[in-house]
XYZ file of C-alpha atoms in Angstrom:
682
model
C 170.696 116.625 72.309
C 170.181 114.643 75.491
C 171.008 110.947 75.549
C 167.388 110.067 76.359
C 166.005 111.982 73.353
C 168.680 110.548 71.082
C 167.892 107.006 72.230
C 164.185 107.602 71.664
C 164.654 108.351 67.979
C 167.239 105.659 67.460
C 164.787 103.159 68.981
C 161.983 104.529 66.794
C 164.050 103.824 63.706
C 164.998 100.397 65.016
C 161.322 99.537 65.615
C 160.537 100.595 62.060
C 163.137 98.280 60.557
C 163.158 95.643 63.286
C 161.802 92.816 61.172
C 164.415 93.243 58.436
C 168.023 92.133 58.178
C 170.467 93.161 55.502
C 172.957 91.272 53.388
C 174.771 92.083 50.172
C 173.645 90.796 46.775
C 176.035 88.290 45.207
C 177.448 91.145 43.159
C 177.566 93.463 46.158
C 175.436 96.046 44.409
C 172.234 96.105 46.426
C 170.865 95.124 49.796
C 168.586 92.135 49.999
C 166.225 90.673 52.554
C 167.833 88.109 54.823
C 165.534 85.735 56.715
C 167.750 85.142 59.734
C 169.476 87.475 62.111
C 173.291 87.679 62.007
C 175.088 85.166 64.170
C 177.385 87.761 65.747
C 177.012 91.462 66.519
C 177.827 93.827 63.639
C 181.187 95.535 63.661
C 181.327 98.872 65.512
C 180.304 101.847 63.455
C 182.699 104.759 63.109
C 181.866 107.799 65.127
C 179.678 109.883 62.919
C 176.734 112.185 62.923
C 173.642 109.994 62.540
C 171.537 111.970 64.935
C 167.944 112.364 63.837
C 168.834 116.064 63.674
C 171.777 116.859 61.386
C 172.874 119.847 63.425
C 173.228 117.716 66.604
C 176.114 115.284 66.590
C 176.022 112.149 68.742
C 178.206 109.101 69.102
C 176.381 105.851 68.467
C 177.342 102.653 70.222
C 177.829 99.529 68.115
C 174.451 98.380 66.839
C 172.620 97.332 63.710
C 172.744 100.077 61.043
C 169.540 102.024 60.631
C 169.978 101.917 56.860
C 171.910 99.557 54.601
C 175.623 100.432 54.421
C 176.279 102.597 51.413
C 179.134 102.046 49.010
C 182.144 104.317 49.464
C 182.354 104.821 45.720
C 180.065 107.602 44.465
C 177.448 106.419 42.014
C 177.341 108.651 38.922
C 173.989 110.062 37.911
C 172.534 108.718 34.684
C 172.981 110.959 31.624
C 170.530 113.840 31.238
C 169.271 113.457 34.805
C 169.857 116.226 37.294
C 171.133 114.876 40.616
C 168.754 115.437 43.479
C 169.874 116.961 46.715
C 169.683 114.668 49.719
C 166.643 115.313 51.859
C 166.897 115.501 55.623
C 166.162 112.263 57.380
C 163.882 113.736 60.029
C 162.333 117.091 60.701
C 164.621 119.472 62.638
C 162.310 119.846 65.594
C 162.505 117.199 68.331
C 159.234 118.265 69.907
C 155.626 118.245 68.680
C 153.991 121.470 67.637
C 151.958 123.359 70.220
C 148.582 121.768 70.741
C 149.670 118.368 69.473
C 148.711 115.265 71.432
C 150.967 114.488 74.386
C 153.300 111.482 74.185
C 152.991 111.448 70.389
C 155.930 110.886 68.111
C 157.484 113.802 66.192
C 156.926 114.301 62.493
C 159.088 112.156 60.235
C 160.232 113.438 56.856
C 161.142 110.671 54.435
C 163.782 111.211 51.764
C 162.547 112.226 48.355
C 164.391 109.337 46.763
C 163.178 106.147 48.407
C 165.705 104.065 46.548
C 168.513 105.877 48.284
C 167.792 104.574 51.757
C 164.639 102.459 51.920
C 164.938 98.667 52.073
C 164.759 96.746 48.851
C 161.625 95.039 50.167
C 159.895 98.427 50.325
C 161.160 99.495 46.906
C 160.326 96.252 45.147
C 156.752 96.179 46.366
C 156.185 99.900 46.067
C 155.159 100.658 49.625
C 154.742 104.347 48.628
C 154.791 104.219 44.805
C 155.518 107.549 43.048
C 155.402 109.368 46.377
C 157.881 112.117 47.316
C 158.219 115.096 49.632
C 155.613 113.871 52.104
C 155.447 113.907 55.890
C 154.141 111.450 58.536
C 152.557 113.349 61.404
C 152.758 111.497 64.710
C 153.413 108.074 63.157
C 153.076 104.831 65.093
C 154.996 101.893 63.682
C 153.846 98.549 65.033
C 156.311 95.772 64.418
C 154.552 92.519 63.483
C 156.068 89.139 62.788
C 153.671 86.579 61.390
C 155.536 83.829 63.195
C 155.447 85.245 66.702
C 151.738 84.659 67.265
C 151.932 81.111 65.951
C 154.973 80.432 68.107
C 152.929 81.461 71.134
C 150.074 79.258 69.954
C 152.446 76.316 69.537
C 153.689 76.831 73.089
C 150.143 76.216 74.321
C 149.506 73.261 72.014
C 150.276 69.542 72.220
C 152.640 68.844 69.288
C 153.425 65.444 70.752
C 149.810 64.454 70.063
C 149.933 65.216 66.316
C 149.723 62.191 64.011
C 153.238 62.806 62.631
C 154.910 63.656 65.946
C 158.308 62.209 66.750
C 157.064 61.491 70.286
C 154.703 58.854 68.880
C 157.130 57.433 66.331
C 156.634 54.778 65.210
C 152.900 55.341 65.648
C 150.480 52.427 65.939
C 148.830 51.857 62.582
C 147.102 49.060 60.781
C 149.325 46.534 59.084
C 148.978 46.450 55.307
C 145.917 44.397 54.393
C 144.259 44.637 57.819
C 141.272 46.653 59.027
C 140.503 47.681 55.452
C 136.749 47.562 56.055
C 136.930 50.144 58.853
C 139.468 52.335 57.064
C 137.323 52.364 53.913
C 134.181 53.147 55.897
C 135.804 56.115 57.624
C 137.604 57.538 54.594
C 134.445 57.274 52.470
C 132.560 59.215 55.151
C 135.377 61.760 55.202
C 135.255 62.183 51.427
C 131.469 62.501 51.379
C 130.923 59.294 49.371
C 129.203 57.426 52.201
C 125.556 57.144 53.214
C 126.582 58.639 56.553
C 126.100 62.399 56.282
C 126.490 63.414 59.939
C 129.461 65.759 60.520
C 130.613 63.798 63.594
C 131.675 60.144 63.404
C 132.318 58.403 66.718
C 134.144 55.066 66.829
C 134.175 53.320 70.207
C 135.558 50.049 71.499
C 137.383 48.534 74.501
C 141.122 48.855 75.038
C 143.457 46.980 72.769
C 141.184 46.551 69.735
C 143.196 48.971 67.575
C 141.243 52.246 67.613
C 144.405 54.360 67.499
C 145.844 52.249 64.702
C 142.702 52.752 62.614
C 142.724 56.509 63.326
C 146.420 56.771 62.380
C 145.882 54.848 59.149
C 142.942 57.098 58.251
C 145.042 60.201 58.931
C 147.818 58.931 56.661
C 145.270 58.090 53.942
C 143.573 61.508 54.063
C 146.689 63.673 54.308
C 147.872 63.150 50.669
C 144.341 64.021 49.529
C 144.551 67.390 51.360
C 141.568 66.361 53.445
C 143.275 66.361 56.834
C 142.875 69.551 58.870
C 144.241 68.481 62.277
C 144.839 65.448 64.495
C 145.083 64.807 68.224
C 146.094 61.473 69.735
C 145.549 61.633 73.496
C 147.573 59.574 75.967
C 146.750 59.301 79.649
C 150.296 58.117 80.401
C 151.837 61.264 78.871
C 151.168 64.576 80.645
C 151.995 66.442 77.411
C 149.182 64.691 75.553
C 146.174 64.770 77.873
C 145.377 68.450 78.500
C 141.801 69.512 77.544
C 142.836 73.171 77.763
C 145.119 72.672 74.758
C 142.743 70.859 72.427
C 141.506 73.774 70.350
C 144.846 75.598 70.435
C 146.415 72.453 68.960
C 143.764 72.219 66.262
C 144.049 75.926 65.409
C 147.836 75.675 65.140
C 147.687 72.752 62.720
C 145.112 74.487 60.519
C 147.304 77.605 60.515
C 150.195 75.588 59.102
C 148.188 74.435 56.075
C 146.165 77.617 55.471
C 148.327 80.777 55.428
C 145.402 83.222 55.436
C 143.952 81.527 58.516
C 147.428 81.490 60.080
C 147.870 85.245 59.641
C 144.542 85.972 61.332
C 145.195 83.619 64.252
C 148.755 84.885 64.668
C 147.506 88.459 64.884
C 144.854 87.456 67.431
C 147.449 85.744 69.597
C 149.627 88.866 69.565
C 146.747 91.207 70.329
C 145.170 88.879 72.924
C 147.924 86.667 74.388
C 145.617 85.501 77.205
C 143.367 83.651 74.744
C 144.993 80.360 75.675
C 143.783 80.770 79.260
C 140.136 81.310 78.322
C 137.360 78.744 78.568
C 137.197 76.030 75.924
C 134.124 77.586 74.314
C 135.853 80.985 74.150
C 138.967 79.434 72.622
C 136.861 77.639 70.031
C 135.096 80.882 69.095
C 138.207 83.095 69.022
C 140.719 80.686 67.494
C 138.497 78.758 65.084
C 135.040 80.169 64.413
C 135.867 83.861 63.987
C 139.117 83.400 62.004
C 137.402 80.897 59.694
C 134.619 83.404 59.027
C 137.258 85.722 57.530
C 138.770 83.056 55.260
C 137.588 82.022 51.814
C 137.023 78.422 52.872
C 136.346 77.143 49.347
C 139.570 78.568 47.916
C 141.594 77.506 50.949
C 140.470 73.865 50.501
C 139.376 73.629 54.151
C 135.795 72.732 53.257
C 134.866 69.371 54.796
C 138.413 68.626 55.882
C 138.698 66.144 58.718
C 139.741 66.706 62.324
C 140.711 63.455 64.070
C 140.544 63.215 67.870
C 141.720 59.813 69.065
C 141.375 58.424 72.578
C 139.099 61.123 73.982
C 138.680 59.010 77.120
C 142.391 59.573 77.823
C 141.935 63.351 77.907
C 142.278 64.544 81.502
C 138.934 64.844 83.332
C 135.495 63.634 82.268
C 134.090 67.175 82.386
C 136.588 68.328 79.782
C 135.863 65.300 77.587
C 132.127 66.004 77.576
C 132.556 69.737 77.052
C 134.734 69.125 73.988
C 131.993 66.944 72.482
C 129.284 69.523 73.217
C 131.279 72.422 71.710
C 131.986 70.452 68.525
C 128.348 69.350 68.263
C 127.089 72.930 68.709
C 129.398 74.055 65.918
C 128.148 71.226 63.706
C 124.537 72.289 64.371
C 125.207 75.911 63.454
C 127.738 75.144 60.688
C 130.234 77.595 62.224
C 133.210 75.462 61.115
C 133.610 73.639 57.789
C 135.043 70.431 59.238
C 134.000 66.855 59.781
C 135.042 65.426 63.133
C 136.231 61.830 63.660
C 136.398 60.922 67.372
C 137.468 57.626 68.962
C 137.178 56.544 72.587
C 136.506 53.698 74.921
C 132.795 53.337 75.710
C 133.044 55.225 79.014
C 129.716 56.196 80.637
C 130.156 60.027 80.563
C 131.131 59.940 76.889
C 128.265 57.571 76.011
C 125.724 59.788 77.774
C 127.012 62.914 76.024
C 127.131 61.282 72.607
C 123.574 59.999 73.067
C 122.194 63.309 74.366
C 119.491 65.170 72.449
C 121.890 67.948 71.423
C 124.661 65.688 70.118
C 123.031 62.559 68.670
C 121.365 64.307 65.659
C 124.784 65.332 64.270
C 126.806 62.207 65.027
C 127.060 58.755 63.572
C 128.662 55.871 65.429
C 130.554 52.669 64.695
C 131.724 50.018 67.114
C 135.124 48.361 67.027
C 134.574 45.282 69.189
C 136.831 42.519 70.436
C 136.284 39.938 67.731
C 137.833 36.661 66.634
C 136.706 37.539 63.119
C 140.018 39.353 62.645
C 142.154 36.262 63.313
C 143.100 36.093 59.636
C 144.359 39.696 59.819
C 146.383 38.873 62.925
C 147.860 35.897 61.023
C 148.935 38.229 58.195
C 150.532 40.606 60.706
C 152.436 37.864 62.564
C 153.629 36.262 59.327
C 155.131 39.524 58.095
C 156.721 40.378 61.474
C 158.340 36.936 61.809
C 159.697 37.228 58.269
C 161.504 40.441 59.279
C 162.856 38.808 62.465
C 164.149 35.824 60.445
C 165.970 38.111 58.025
C 167.481 40.222 60.817
C 168.757 37.214 62.786
C 169.517 34.726 59.997
C 166.930 32.204 61.159
C 165.706 29.357 58.929
C 162.529 29.590 56.883
C 160.954 26.927 59.097
C 160.987 29.297 62.108
C 158.531 29.614 63.692
C 156.448 26.544 62.958
C 152.901 26.816 61.662
C 151.678 25.287 64.913
C 153.454 28.033 66.911
C 151.978 30.802 64.780
C 148.498 29.309 65.047
C 148.835 29.152 68.835
C 149.871 32.826 68.989
C 146.894 33.802 66.832
C 144.678 31.924 69.266
C 146.307 33.590 72.271
C 145.932 36.989 70.590
C 142.189 36.595 71.205
C 141.306 39.319 68.703
C 143.298 41.947 70.616
C 145.849 43.871 68.573
C 147.504 45.182 71.746
C 148.138 41.603 72.859
C 149.614 40.524 69.526
C 151.840 43.593 69.138
C 153.105 43.168 72.710
C 153.992 39.531 71.976
C 155.966 40.613 68.897
C 157.888 43.256 70.889
C 158.638 40.617 73.534
C 160.079 38.260 70.912
C 162.152 41.126 69.420
C 163.485 42.149 72.848
C 167.204 42.913 72.461
C 167.693 42.437 76.207
C 167.348 38.669 75.837
C 169.081 35.561 74.491
C 167.487 36.098 71.106
C 164.149 35.631 69.349
C 164.255 31.819 69.415
C 164.610 31.833 73.208
C 161.906 34.489 73.570
C 159.578 32.494 71.324
C 160.026 29.421 73.552
C 159.044 31.504 76.602
C 155.928 32.822 74.846
C 154.879 29.348 73.672
C 155.295 27.898 77.161
C 153.198 30.745 78.502
C 150.556 30.192 75.809
C 150.253 26.490 76.653
C 150.006 27.119 80.388
C 147.215 29.677 80.161
C 145.172 27.879 77.507
C 143.158 26.043 80.126
C 142.808 29.125 82.339
C 141.381 31.591 79.855
C 137.703 31.233 79.123
C 136.148 32.269 75.833
C 134.052 34.906 77.590
C 137.039 36.850 78.904
C 139.525 37.509 76.098
C 140.986 40.482 78.019
C 142.430 37.997 80.510
C 145.083 37.270 77.872
C 146.690 40.623 78.587
C 146.663 39.963 82.332
C 148.606 36.757 81.874
C 151.028 38.262 79.396
C 151.718 41.362 81.489
C 152.326 39.033 84.433
C 154.827 37.082 82.355
C 156.685 40.276 81.394
C 157.059 41.485 84.984
C 157.983 38.038 86.306
C 160.791 37.920 83.745
C 162.386 41.013 85.336
C 165.453 39.838 87.328
C 164.775 39.647 91.065
C 167.697 41.977 91.851
C 166.038 44.882 90.042
C 162.339 43.950 90.255
C 161.699 46.211 93.256
C 163.503 49.061 91.479
C 161.400 48.521 88.349
C 158.203 48.538 90.402
C 159.296 51.815 92.039
C 159.966 53.310 88.610
C 156.450 52.321 87.546
C 155.026 53.777 90.768
C 156.773 57.106 90.164
C 155.486 57.152 86.572
C 151.924 56.345 87.628
C 151.752 58.880 90.475
C 154.100 61.738 89.615
C 156.110 62.071 86.383
C 157.406 60.167 83.338
C 160.480 62.371 82.828
C 163.653 60.309 83.376
C 165.719 62.866 85.343
C 163.341 63.388 88.293
C 162.505 59.669 88.328
C 166.196 58.781 88.595
C 166.842 61.519 91.158
C 163.978 60.453 93.436
C 165.171 56.827 93.351
C 168.980 57.376 93.649
C 169.508 56.020 90.131
C 172.090 57.079 87.594
C 171.026 57.492 83.979
C 172.759 54.194 83.165
C 170.996 52.367 86.014
C 167.641 53.759 84.920
C 168.216 52.622 81.331
C 169.246 49.162 82.497
C 166.167 48.775 84.699
C 163.818 49.987 81.963
C 165.402 47.626 79.422
C 163.880 44.717 81.325
C 160.347 45.915 80.488
C 160.932 47.312 77.014
C 158.166 45.084 75.657
C 155.703 47.497 77.244
C 157.750 50.687 77.696
C 160.288 52.726 75.789
C 162.850 55.010 77.427
C 163.334 57.809 74.914
C 166.127 59.664 76.704
C 168.634 58.879 73.942
C 167.008 61.604 71.850
C 167.798 65.016 73.389
C 164.538 66.459 72.080
C 162.343 63.682 73.507
C 163.024 62.815 77.108
C 160.085 60.713 78.178
C 159.298 57.258 79.481
C 156.695 56.124 76.981
C 154.292 53.252 77.640
C 152.974 51.614 74.514
C 149.544 51.263 76.087
C 148.071 52.737 79.242
C 146.583 49.340 80.093
C 149.961 48.190 81.443
C 149.991 50.798 84.224
C 146.308 50.058 84.867
C 147.294 46.414 85.271
C 150.167 47.209 87.639
C 147.970 49.426 89.830
C 145.126 46.925 90.231
C 145.798 44.229 92.865
C 143.111 41.983 91.381
C 145.032 41.913 88.106
C 148.689 42.038 89.118
C 148.294 40.478 92.584
C 151.670 40.375 94.412
C 153.314 42.414 91.613
C 150.974 45.351 92.231
C 152.600 48.755 92.693
C 149.713 50.138 94.763
C 148.379 48.782 98.049
C 151.067 47.557 100.442
C 153.892 48.413 98.044
C 152.822 52.062 97.787
C 152.374 52.358 101.558
C 155.831 50.878 102.174
C 157.426 53.394 99.770
C 155.504 56.185 101.474
C 156.801 55.142 104.898
C 160.409 54.850 103.649
C 160.287 58.389 102.285
C 158.743 59.693 105.513
C 161.570 58.202 107.601
C 164.118 59.756 105.232
C 162.462 63.198 105.468
C 162.520 63.036 109.281
C 166.259 62.354 109.159
C 166.907 65.240 106.782
C 164.860 67.717 108.809
C 166.398 66.650 112.120
C 170.034 67.091 111.081
C 169.743 70.019 108.657
C 170.074 73.628 109.785
C 169.142 76.920 108.168
C 172.771 78.025 108.217
C 174.283 74.848 106.745
C 171.375 73.990 104.440
C 170.353 70.444 103.587
C 172.321 67.658 105.248
C 171.368 64.271 103.823
C 171.576 61.032 105.852
C 174.983 59.390 105.709
C 173.631 56.388 103.800
C 172.301 58.606 100.992
C 174.465 58.154 97.912
C 174.263 61.133 95.596
C 174.814 60.317 91.973
C 177.304 62.058 89.741
C 176.126 65.549 88.836
C 173.240 65.520 91.341
C 172.940 68.022 94.177
C 171.483 67.425 97.615
C 168.887 70.141 97.051
C 167.827 68.604 93.745
C 167.423 65.183 95.330
C 165.506 66.624 98.310
C 163.111 68.482 96.015
C 162.353 65.390 93.948
C 161.877 63.132 96.968
C 159.555 65.672 98.589
C 157.519 66.067 95.400
C 157.060 62.341 94.980
C 156.264 61.832 98.686
C 153.349 64.274 98.641
C 152.018 62.759 95.436
C 151.969 59.361 97.175
C 150.194 60.939 100.127
C 147.508 62.245 97.749
C 146.887 58.937 95.965
C 143.139 58.200 96.248
C 141.955 55.067 98.065
C 145.200 54.833 100.031
C 144.349 56.367 103.417
C 146.994 56.650 106.134
C 146.998 54.214 108.983
C 147.020 55.986 112.357
C 150.707 55.340 113.107
C 151.912 56.703 109.729
C 149.627 59.724 110.075
C 151.086 60.439 113.522
C 154.590 60.302 112.065
C 153.493 62.702 109.344
C 152.028 65.087 111.941
C 155.383 65.152 113.752
C 157.223 66.264 110.627
C 158.565 69.842 111.145
C 156.672 71.428 108.267
C 158.160 74.916 108.496
C 161.672 73.555 108.434
C 160.757 71.145 105.640
C 159.646 74.088 103.495
C 162.598 76.310 104.440
C 164.984 73.649 103.188
C 163.396 73.745 99.759
C 165.521 75.109 96.990
C 163.941 77.622 94.618
C 161.955 74.890 92.904
C 158.785 76.044 91.160
C 157.676 72.530 90.232
C 156.885 71.381 93.766
C 153.337 71.239 95.053
C 150.952 69.170 97.142
C 147.298 68.296 96.529
C 146.212 69.320 99.994
C 142.545 68.366 99.658
C 143.441 64.838 98.520
C 146.022 64.432 101.285
C 143.470 65.592 103.874
C 140.937 63.061 102.589
C 143.473 60.298 103.266
C 144.092 61.349 106.894
C 142.318 60.055 110.017
C 139.669 62.584 111.059
C 141.268 63.274 114.449
C 144.594 64.242 112.826
C 143.353 66.306 109.878
C 143.751 69.738 111.485
C 147.175 68.856 112.869
C 148.508 68.382 109.349
C 146.291 70.288 106.899
C 143.854 72.866 108.210
C 140.827 74.197 106.368
C 140.164 77.835 107.144
C 139.533 81.237 105.605
C 142.318 82.580 103.439
C 144.838 84.456 105.663
C 145.963 86.796 102.875
C 144.905 90.421 103.482
C 142.245 91.647 101.100
C 141.314 88.179 99.819
C 137.649 88.137 98.797
C 137.300 84.352 98.891
C 134.792 83.482 101.612
C 135.161 79.704 101.348
C 137.542 77.556 103.322
C 140.871 76.922 101.615
């Protein structure tokens, strides 16, 4: 028998048993199903005749046994039962009969005694009960693992946006005894005990009023009641939590985890059609939600009128995607193609307002507003009282700390904004300080100074002043470094390694710099599974990017342009002294950090530079554009390591260039690739 033919039948048998692993029963008498694969390869098998054809002997290399290992001790036949002769494993002919379909598998003859060689799983469930002496003609065995499709679906989901994700821990939620009126209103609607019967409930309000906290509290209230189908908490500051293309994949995955019958259908679809995750949002909704749900007994699966929570829709990337998500959900609600109720929160952004008020959406949605209101001052007082009690216990402070006057002033300065109050508490808890008493003194001095400056008509100005205080407290020696870190995070990435690499920072230096702003940001690199720079609220980066808010602390404007010019000078030096034969030669004043390579550093600097060049509303001055035009582009690209993450937004860069220099740097023309059918300029 040729090696190729032998391997074909060995592989056929492996495919048939691929999803099973074998282990001995505690008494060693029978094989049993083992959920995990062995941690090391099985011991080599002795040379023996296990060829699919008994008359042809082959030597098998070490591999997983095709059948469970048999005991060396013969098993006596029961009394009064005639022993059966062993049946051949496979038919003796390696080729199909004349006239049979080409490329088909040969006939397979199973043993007459299934218990002799079939897995226990097959015997216990009676895969072929009472069957014997039968033949499979041209069988096709398709291995299927129920987990593989869901694993693929998870890969194209946003697990960091789930309500119980470790990325969000601890999540913002309403303090005990606060926001009860809104939580009750929403949960009553979810349970069908409210006057609101529309399947979509939209809660909107400005930043900082606690929309995410209310949504989180509702999710935690509905989950024990088995009324929570899926959750998504968007974050504009986290690239893993703002992708519209992964909204319905994320929802489908979560439903699959609570409804096994739905999960089996979706898993099979993902295996049969792995490109589903690349389809349009409407196609994904139909294929991953509508059609699978039509095959599920919704009433028995307890999915009927379960709730899907989508928080912070305005922080989903792109207004077109935001509006399309609303329209798809509303169309489903009209046609009753899904059994869910949908709770959506967002800021009152114009595109979302127009879509929610459109003729196709408004009939199936109800709305509630969460405004900035001083009516919640008593709830803020409850929150501050409890938080200060914990701080006193942790630091051994007297019961008299802080004074009632101090607490009342902080409630006043909170101005009805939960984001402001929670930021103040984090500032007082800051471990990178002289302690909570010292931090409290700083906050109180700040509160007294701004009292006369903040008018009653602009409560959001409180956050401006407090963010200013936080940044001004950063030591002068590292303030520029901190601003650069924030600029990298706002324009390129929030992953610590590339941020540190682009800025010549060690991991320790990065942690030290970030510790100075931990009231507004958390560096999560201590957890190996979560390596992100997490901002508690996107409003802080908005503040730092707006010169009217942050003034001379702003990270855009002149500061961005200066960083851009510094990187351009550095790139000129690298390109001028590097050669194709010697590779990248960095300037002598470049200090590479421990474990970093020159190529790695060059890639990160280049990536960040082109992102700065593509920042909207920051056009090049003529002198900088001329310097950019003189950059040896071909050499710059040749020096790149094999780095798939690098890219430039050419159209945005071109928009920032002076008109007379556009074609010297980025040209628009027909695609030069042979056979390209695109007729537009690229």
